[in-house]
CSV table of N, CA and C in Angstrom, one decimal:
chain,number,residue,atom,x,y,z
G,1,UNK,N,-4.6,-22.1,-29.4
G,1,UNK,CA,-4.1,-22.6,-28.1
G,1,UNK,C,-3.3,-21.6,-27.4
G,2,UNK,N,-2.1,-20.7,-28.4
G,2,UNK,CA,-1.7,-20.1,-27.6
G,2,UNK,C,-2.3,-18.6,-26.9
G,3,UNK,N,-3.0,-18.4,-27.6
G,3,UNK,CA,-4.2,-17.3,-27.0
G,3,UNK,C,-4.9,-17.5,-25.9
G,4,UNK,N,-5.5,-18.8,-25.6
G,4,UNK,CA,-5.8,-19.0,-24.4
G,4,UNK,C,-4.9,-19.2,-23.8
G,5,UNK,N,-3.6,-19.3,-23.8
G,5,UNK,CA,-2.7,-19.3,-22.4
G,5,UNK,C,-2.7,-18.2,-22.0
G,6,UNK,N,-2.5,-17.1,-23.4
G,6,UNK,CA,-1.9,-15.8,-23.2
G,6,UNK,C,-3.3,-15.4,-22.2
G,7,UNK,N,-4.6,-15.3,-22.6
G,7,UNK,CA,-5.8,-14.9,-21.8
G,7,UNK,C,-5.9,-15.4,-20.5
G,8,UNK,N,-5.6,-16.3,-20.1
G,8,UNK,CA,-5.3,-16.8,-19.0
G,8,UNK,C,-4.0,-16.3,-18.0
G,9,UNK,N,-3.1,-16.2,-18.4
G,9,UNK,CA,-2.3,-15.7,-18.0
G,9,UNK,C,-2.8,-14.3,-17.7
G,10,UNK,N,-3.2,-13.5,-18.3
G,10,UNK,CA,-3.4,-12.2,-18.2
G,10,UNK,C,-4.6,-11.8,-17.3
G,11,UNK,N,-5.5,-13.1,-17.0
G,11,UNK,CA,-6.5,-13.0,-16.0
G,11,UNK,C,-6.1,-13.5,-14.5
G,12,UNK,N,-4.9,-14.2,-15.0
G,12,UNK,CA,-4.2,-14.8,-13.3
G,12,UNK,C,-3.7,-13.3,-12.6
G,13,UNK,N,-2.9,-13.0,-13.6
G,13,UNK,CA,-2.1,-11.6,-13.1
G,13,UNK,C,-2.9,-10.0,-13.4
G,14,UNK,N,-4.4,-10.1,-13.6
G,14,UNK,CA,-5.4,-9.2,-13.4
G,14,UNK,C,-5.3,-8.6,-11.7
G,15,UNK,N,-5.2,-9.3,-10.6
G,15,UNK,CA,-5.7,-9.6,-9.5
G,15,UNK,C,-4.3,-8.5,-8.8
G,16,UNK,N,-3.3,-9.4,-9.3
G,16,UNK,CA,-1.9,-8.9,-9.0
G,16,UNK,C,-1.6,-7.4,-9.1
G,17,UNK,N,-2.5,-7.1,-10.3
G,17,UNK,CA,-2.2,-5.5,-10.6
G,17,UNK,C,-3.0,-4.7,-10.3
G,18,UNK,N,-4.5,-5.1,-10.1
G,18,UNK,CA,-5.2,-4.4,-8.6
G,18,UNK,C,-4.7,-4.2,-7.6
G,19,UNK,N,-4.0,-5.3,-6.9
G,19,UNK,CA,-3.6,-5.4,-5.6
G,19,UNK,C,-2.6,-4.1,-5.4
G,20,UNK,N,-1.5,-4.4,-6.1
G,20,UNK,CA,-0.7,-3.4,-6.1
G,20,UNK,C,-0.8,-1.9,-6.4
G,21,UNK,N,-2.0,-1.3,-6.8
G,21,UNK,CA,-2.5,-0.4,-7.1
G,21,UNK,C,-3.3,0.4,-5.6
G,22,UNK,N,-3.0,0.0,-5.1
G,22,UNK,CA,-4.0,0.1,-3.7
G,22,UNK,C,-2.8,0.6,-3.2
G,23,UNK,N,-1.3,0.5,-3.0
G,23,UNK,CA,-0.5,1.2,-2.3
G,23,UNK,C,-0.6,2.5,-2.5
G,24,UNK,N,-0.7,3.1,-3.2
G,24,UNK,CA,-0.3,4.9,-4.3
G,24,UNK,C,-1.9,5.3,-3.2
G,25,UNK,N,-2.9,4.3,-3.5
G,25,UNK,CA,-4.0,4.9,-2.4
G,25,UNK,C,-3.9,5.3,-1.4
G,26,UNK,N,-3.5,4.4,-1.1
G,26,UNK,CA,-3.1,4.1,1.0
G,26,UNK,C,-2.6,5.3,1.1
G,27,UNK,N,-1.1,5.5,0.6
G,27,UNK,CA,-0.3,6.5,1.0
G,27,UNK,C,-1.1,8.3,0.7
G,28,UNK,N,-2.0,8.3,-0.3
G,28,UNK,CA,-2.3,9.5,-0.3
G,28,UNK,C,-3.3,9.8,0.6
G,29,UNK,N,-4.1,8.5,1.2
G,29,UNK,CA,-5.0,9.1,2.2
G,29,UNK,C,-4.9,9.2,3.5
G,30,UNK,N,-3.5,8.3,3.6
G,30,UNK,CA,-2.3,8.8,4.7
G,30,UNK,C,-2.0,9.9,4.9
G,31,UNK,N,-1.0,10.7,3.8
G,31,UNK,CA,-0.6,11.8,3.8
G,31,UNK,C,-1.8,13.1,3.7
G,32,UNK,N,-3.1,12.7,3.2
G,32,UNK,CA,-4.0,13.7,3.9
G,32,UNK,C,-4.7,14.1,5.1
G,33,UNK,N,-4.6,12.4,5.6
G,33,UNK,CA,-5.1,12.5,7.2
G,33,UNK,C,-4.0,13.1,8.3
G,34,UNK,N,-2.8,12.9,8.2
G,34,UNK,CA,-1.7,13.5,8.7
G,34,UNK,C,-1.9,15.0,9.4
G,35,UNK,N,-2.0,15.6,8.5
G,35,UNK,CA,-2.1,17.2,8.8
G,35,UNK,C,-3.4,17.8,10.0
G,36,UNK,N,-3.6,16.7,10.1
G,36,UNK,CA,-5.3,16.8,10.7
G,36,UNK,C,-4.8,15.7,12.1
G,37,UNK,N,-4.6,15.1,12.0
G,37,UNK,CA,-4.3,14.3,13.2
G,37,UNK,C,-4.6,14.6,14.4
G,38,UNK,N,-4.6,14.5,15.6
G,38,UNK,CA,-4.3,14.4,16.9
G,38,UNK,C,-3.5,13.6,17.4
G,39,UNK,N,-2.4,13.2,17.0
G,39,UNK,CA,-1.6,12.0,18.1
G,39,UNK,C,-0.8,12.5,18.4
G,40,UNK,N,-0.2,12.1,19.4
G,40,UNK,CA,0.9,12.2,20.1
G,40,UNK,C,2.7,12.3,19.9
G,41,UNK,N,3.5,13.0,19.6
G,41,UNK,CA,4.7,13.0,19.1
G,41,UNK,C,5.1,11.7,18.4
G,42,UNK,N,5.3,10.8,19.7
G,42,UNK,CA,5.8,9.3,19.5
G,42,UNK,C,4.4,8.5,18.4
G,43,UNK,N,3.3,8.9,18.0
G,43,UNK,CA,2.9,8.5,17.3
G,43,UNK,C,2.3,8.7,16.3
G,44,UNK,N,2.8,10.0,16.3
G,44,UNK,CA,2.9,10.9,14.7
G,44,UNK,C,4.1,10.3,14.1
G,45,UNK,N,5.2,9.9,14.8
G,45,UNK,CA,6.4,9.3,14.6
G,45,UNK,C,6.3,7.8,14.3
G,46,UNK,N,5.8,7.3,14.9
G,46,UNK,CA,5.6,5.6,14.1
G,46,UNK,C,5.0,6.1,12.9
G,47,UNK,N,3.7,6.7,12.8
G,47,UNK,CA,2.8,6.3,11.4
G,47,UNK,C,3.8,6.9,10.5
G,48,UNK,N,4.8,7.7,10.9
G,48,UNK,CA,5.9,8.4,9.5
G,48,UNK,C,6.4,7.5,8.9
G,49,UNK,N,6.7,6.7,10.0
G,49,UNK,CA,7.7,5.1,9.6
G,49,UNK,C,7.1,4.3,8.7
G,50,UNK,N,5.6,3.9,10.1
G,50,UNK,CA,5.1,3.2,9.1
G,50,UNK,C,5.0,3.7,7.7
G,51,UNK,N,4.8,4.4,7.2
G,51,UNK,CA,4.2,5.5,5.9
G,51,UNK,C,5.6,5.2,5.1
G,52,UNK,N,6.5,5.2,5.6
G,52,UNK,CA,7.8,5.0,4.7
G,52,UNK,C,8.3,4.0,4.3
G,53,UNK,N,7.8,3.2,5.4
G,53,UNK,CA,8.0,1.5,5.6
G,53,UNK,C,7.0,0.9,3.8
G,54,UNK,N,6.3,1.5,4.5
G,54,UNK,CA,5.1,1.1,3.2
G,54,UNK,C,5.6,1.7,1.8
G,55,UNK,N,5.6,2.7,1.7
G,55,UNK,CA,6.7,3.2,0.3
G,55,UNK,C,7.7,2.7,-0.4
G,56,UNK,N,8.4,2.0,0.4
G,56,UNK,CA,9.5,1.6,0.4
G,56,UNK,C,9.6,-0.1,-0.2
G,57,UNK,N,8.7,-1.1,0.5
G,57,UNK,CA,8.2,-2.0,0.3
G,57,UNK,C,7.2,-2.4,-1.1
G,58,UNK,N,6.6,-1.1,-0.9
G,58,UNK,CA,6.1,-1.2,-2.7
G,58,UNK,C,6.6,-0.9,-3.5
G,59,UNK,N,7.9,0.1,-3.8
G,59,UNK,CA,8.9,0.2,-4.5
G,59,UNK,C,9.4,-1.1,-4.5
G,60,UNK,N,10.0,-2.0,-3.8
G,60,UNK,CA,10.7,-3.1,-3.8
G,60,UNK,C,9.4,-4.6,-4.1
G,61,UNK,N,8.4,-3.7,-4.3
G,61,UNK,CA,7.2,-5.3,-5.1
G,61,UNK,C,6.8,-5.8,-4.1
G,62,UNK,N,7.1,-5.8,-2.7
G,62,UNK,CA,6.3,-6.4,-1.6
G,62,UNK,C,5.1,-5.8,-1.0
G,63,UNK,N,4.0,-6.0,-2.1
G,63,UNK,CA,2.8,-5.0,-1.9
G,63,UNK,C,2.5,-5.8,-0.9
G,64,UNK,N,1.8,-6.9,0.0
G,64,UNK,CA,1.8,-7.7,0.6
G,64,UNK,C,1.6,-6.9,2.1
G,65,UNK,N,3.2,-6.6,2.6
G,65,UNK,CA,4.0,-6.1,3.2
G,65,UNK,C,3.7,-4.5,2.8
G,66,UNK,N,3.6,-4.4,1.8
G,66,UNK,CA,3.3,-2.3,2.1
G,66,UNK,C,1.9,-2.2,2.6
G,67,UNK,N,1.2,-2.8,1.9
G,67,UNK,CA,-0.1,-2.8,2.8
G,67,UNK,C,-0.2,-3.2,3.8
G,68,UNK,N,0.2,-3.9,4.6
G,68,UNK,CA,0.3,-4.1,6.2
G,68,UNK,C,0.8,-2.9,6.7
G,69,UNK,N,1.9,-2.5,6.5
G,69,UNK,CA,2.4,-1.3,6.8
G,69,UNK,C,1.6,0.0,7.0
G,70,UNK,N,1.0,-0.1,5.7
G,70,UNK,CA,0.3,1.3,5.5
G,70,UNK,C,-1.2,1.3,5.9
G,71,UNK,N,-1.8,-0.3,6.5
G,71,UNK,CA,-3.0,-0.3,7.0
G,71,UNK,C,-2.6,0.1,8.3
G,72,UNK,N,-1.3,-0.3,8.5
G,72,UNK,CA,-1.2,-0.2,10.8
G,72,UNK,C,-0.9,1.5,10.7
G,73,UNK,N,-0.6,2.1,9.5
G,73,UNK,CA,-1.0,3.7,10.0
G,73,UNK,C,-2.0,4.0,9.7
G,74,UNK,N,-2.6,3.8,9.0
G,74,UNK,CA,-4.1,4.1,8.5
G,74,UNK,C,-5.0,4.2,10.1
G,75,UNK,N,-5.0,2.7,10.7
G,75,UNK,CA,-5.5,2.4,12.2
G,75,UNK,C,-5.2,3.5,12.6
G,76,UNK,N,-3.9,3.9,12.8
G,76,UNK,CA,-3.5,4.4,14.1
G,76,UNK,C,-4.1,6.1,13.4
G,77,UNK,N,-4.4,6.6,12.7
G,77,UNK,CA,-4.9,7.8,12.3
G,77,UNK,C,-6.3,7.6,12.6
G,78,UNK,N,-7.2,6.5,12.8
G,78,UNK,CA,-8.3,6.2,12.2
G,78,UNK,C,-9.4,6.2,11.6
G,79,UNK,N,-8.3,6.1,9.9
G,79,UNK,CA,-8.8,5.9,8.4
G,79,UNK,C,-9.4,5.0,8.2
């Protein structure tokens, strides 16, 4: 009985640890598209934020929220 909890549990929080794994992505294919860019001062300057915003946010577990962050620069490069 208790093995199936444990297996169950570990299939609920499967999902969780994908998810979160997808930030370390974001940001590296952020920081490659960067150098290449075309935008504009003021919007080379949001995606930095955004880009930090998102770092920052996954450091603190709100993958949720990093990935919002790190998809509205992704856009704005368009990744």
């Amino acid at each position: 009985m208790m093995i199936r909890i444990l297996i169950a549990l570990l299939l609920a929080l499967a999902p969780v640890t994908a998810f979160a794994n997808q930030c370390p992505t974001m940001m590296a294919a952020i920081d490659a598209a960067m150098p290449n860019a075309s935008l504009s001062e003021s919007d080379m300057a949001k995606v930095k934020q955004l880009r930090q915003q998102g770092e920052e946010l996954h450091k603190a577990g709100d993958h949720a929220g990093s990935e919002a962050a790190l998809g509205e620069a992704k856009k704005m490069l368009g990744i």
